[in-house]
Short mmCIF file of C-alpha atoms in Angstrom, two decimals:
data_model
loop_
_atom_site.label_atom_id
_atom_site.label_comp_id
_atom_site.label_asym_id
_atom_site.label_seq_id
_atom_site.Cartn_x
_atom_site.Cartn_y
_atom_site.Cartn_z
CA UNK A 1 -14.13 -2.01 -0.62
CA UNK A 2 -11.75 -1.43 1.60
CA UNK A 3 -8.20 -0.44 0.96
CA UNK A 4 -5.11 -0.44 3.31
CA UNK A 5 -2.61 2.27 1.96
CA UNK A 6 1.04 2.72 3.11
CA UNK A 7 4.55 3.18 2.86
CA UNK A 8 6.66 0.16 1.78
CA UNK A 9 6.78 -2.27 5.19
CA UNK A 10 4.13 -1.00 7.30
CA UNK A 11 2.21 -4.40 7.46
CA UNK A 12 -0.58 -3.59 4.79
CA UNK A 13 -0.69 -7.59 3.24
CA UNK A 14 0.02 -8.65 6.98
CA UNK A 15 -2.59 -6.75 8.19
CA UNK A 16 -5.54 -6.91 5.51
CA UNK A 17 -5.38 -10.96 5.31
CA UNK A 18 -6.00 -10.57 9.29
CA UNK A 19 -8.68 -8.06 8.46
CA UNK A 20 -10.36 -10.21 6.01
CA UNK A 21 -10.42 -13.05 8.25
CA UNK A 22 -11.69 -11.00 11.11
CA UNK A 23 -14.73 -9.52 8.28
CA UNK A 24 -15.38 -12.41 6.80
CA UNK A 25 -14.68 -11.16 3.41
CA UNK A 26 -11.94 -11.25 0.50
CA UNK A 27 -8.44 -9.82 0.53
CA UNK A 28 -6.87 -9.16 -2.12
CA UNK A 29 -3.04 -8.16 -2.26
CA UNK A 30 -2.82 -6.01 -5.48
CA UNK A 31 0.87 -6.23 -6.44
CA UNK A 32 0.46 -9.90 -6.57
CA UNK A 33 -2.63 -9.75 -8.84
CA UNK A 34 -0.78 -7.33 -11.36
CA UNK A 35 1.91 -9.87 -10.56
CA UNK A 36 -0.37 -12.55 -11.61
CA UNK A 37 -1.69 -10.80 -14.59
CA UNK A 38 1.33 -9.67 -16.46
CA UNK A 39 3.22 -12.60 -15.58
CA UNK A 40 6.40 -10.27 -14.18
CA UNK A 41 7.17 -9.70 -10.76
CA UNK A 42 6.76 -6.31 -9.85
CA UNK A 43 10.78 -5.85 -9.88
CA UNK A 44 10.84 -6.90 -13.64
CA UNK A 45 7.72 -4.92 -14.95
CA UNK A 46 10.07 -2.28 -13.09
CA UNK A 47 13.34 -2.88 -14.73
CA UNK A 48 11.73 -4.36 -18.38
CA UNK A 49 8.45 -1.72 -18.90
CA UNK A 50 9.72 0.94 -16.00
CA UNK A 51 7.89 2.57 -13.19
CA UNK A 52 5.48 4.03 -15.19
CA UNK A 53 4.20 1.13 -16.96
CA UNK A 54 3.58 -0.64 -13.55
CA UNK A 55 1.63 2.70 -12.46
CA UNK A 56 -0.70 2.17 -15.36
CA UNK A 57 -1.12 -1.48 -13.99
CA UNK A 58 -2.14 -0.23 -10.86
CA UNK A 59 -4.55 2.57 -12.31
CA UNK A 60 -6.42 -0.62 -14.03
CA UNK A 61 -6.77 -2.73 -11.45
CA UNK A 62 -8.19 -0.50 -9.26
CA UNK A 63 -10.60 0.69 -11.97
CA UNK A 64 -12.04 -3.09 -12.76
CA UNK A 65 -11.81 -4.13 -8.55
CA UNK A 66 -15.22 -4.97 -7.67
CA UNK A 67 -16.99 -6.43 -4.71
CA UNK A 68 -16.53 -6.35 -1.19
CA UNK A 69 -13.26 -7.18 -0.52
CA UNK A 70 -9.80 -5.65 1.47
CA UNK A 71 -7.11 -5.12 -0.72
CA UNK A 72 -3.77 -4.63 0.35
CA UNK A 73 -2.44 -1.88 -2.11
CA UNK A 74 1.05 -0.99 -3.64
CA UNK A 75 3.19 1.89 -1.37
CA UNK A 76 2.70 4.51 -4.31
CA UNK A 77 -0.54 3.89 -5.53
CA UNK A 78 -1.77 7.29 -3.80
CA UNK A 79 0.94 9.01 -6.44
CA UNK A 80 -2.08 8.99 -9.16
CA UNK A 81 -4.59 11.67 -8.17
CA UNK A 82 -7.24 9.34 -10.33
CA UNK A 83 -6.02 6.72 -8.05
CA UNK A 84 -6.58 8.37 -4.63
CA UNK A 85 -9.85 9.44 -6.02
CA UNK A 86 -11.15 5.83 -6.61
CA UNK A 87 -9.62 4.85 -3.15
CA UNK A 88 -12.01 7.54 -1.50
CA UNK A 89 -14.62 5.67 -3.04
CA UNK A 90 -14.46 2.64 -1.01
CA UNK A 91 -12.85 3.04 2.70
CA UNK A 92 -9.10 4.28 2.79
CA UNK A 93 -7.24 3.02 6.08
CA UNK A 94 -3.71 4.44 6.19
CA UNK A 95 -1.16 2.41 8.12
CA UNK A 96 0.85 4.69 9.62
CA UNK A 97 4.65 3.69 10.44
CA UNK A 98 7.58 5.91 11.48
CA UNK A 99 10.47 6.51 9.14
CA UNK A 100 12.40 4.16 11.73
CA UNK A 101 9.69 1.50 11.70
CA UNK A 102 9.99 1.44 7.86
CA UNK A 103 13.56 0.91 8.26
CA UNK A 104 13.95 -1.61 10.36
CA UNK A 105 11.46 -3.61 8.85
CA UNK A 106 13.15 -3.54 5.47
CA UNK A 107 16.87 -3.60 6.07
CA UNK A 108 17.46 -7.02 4.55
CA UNK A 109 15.07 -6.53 2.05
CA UNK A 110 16.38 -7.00 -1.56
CA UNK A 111 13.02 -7.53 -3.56
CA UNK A 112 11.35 -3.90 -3.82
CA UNK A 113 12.86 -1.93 -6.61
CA UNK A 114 12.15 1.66 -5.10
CA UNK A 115 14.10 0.74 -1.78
CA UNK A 116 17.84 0.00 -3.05
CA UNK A 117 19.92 2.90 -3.83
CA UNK A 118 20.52 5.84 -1.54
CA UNK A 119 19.31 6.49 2.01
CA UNK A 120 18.25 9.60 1.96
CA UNK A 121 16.36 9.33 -1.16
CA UNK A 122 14.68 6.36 0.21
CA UNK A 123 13.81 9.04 3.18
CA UNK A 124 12.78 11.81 1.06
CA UNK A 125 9.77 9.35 -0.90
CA UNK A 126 8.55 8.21 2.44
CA UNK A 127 8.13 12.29 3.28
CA UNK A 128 6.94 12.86 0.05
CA UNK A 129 4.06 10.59 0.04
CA UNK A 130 3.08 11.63 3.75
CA UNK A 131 0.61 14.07 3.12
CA UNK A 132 -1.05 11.66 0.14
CA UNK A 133 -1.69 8.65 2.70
CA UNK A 134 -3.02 11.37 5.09
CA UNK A 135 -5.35 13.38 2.35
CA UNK A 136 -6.56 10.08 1.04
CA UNK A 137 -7.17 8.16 4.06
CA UNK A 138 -10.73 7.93 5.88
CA UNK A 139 -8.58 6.18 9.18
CA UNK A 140 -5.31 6.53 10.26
CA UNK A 141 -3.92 4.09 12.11
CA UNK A 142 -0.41 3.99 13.85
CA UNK A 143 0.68 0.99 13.65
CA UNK A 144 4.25 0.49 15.42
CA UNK A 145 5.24 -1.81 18.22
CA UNK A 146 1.84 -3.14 17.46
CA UNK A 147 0.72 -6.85 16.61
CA UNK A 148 -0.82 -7.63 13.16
CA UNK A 149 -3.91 -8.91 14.95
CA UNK A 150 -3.61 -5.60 17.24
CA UNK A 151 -3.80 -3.15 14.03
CA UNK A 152 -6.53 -5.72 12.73
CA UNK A 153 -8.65 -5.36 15.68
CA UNK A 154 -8.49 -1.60 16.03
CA UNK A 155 -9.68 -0.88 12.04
CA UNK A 156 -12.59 -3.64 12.34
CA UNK A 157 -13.88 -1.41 15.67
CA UNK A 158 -13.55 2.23 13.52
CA UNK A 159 -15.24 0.94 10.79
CA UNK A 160 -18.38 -0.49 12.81
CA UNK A 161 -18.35 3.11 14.21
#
C-alpha cells in the first residue's frame, strides 16, 4: 500500500490517481470512501458527529484497507499515533508544499471545515503537523511549481529504488 500524506492542498488525490495510472494499480481517495460510507460529506460528519467522530472514521478505514493500492489520505490522518503507525506499514510519501503553496491553492476554497476561520490558526496546524508528515513519511517529496505528472514521475522512480 501506498499512502500519499499531506497538508490540506498539496495535490495528494491529484497526484495518487496519476500515480495509480502510472503503477498500474488502485487509488483510492479516503475522504471520499468515509464519504461514501457514512453517507455525510466530510463537512457534515464535521459539523453533525464533530472532528473526532470523523477521526475514528479514518482510524477504521485504514485498519480494514487491504490490497495493493495508492490511497490519497485525509490532511490529519498522521494526528493518530495508531494511524501513523499503520501508514509505516505500507509506503508513506509526504507531499511536501510551502505554507504559501497551501495558500494559494486554497484561497477560494469553501468546502474543508478545518480551513475557514482565522489565518493564523490555519498557519499554526500546518506547523503543527510538520514534523508528523516528516516522522511518518518513508519519501519526501517537494512538490511546488511542479506538475501533477512531474510529482507522479519522481515517487514511481524512488520507489523502484
Amino acid at each position: 500500500m501506498i499512502y500519499l500524506i499531506g497538508f490540506m492542498g498539496s495535490g495528494k488525490s491529484t497526484v495518487a490517481s496519476k500515480l495509480a495510472q502510472k503503477l498500474q494499480c488502485s487509488y483510492i481517495e479516503m475522504d471520499e470512501s468515509i464519504e461514501k460510507q457514512e453517507g455525510l460529506t466530510i463537512p457534515e460528519m464535521f459539523t453533525q458527529q464533530g472532528e473526532d467522530y470523523f477521526r475514528k472514521k479514518e482510524r477504521e478505514f485504514l485498519r480494514n484497507t487491504k490490497g495493493e493500492a495508492v490511497v490519497s489520505t485525509g490532511g490529519g490522518v498522521i494526528l493518530s499515533p495508531e494511524n501513523r503507525e499503520i501508514l509505516r506499514r505500507g509506503t508513506a510519501v509526504y507531499l511536501h508544499a510551502d505554507w504559501e503553496t497551501i495558500v494559494d491553492r486554497l484561497k477560494n476554497d469553501t468546502s474543508r471545515p478545518l480551513w475557514s476561520g482565522d489565518e493564523a490558526e490555519k498557519k499554526q496546524r500546518f506547523e503543527d503537523r510538520l514534523p508528523l508528515y516528516k516522522e511518518t513519511a518513508h519519501h519526501v517529496v517537494v512538490v511546488d511549481d511542479k506538475a501533477p505528472a512531474v510529482i507522479a514521475e519522481e515517487i514511481a522512480a524512488r520507489l523502484k529504488s
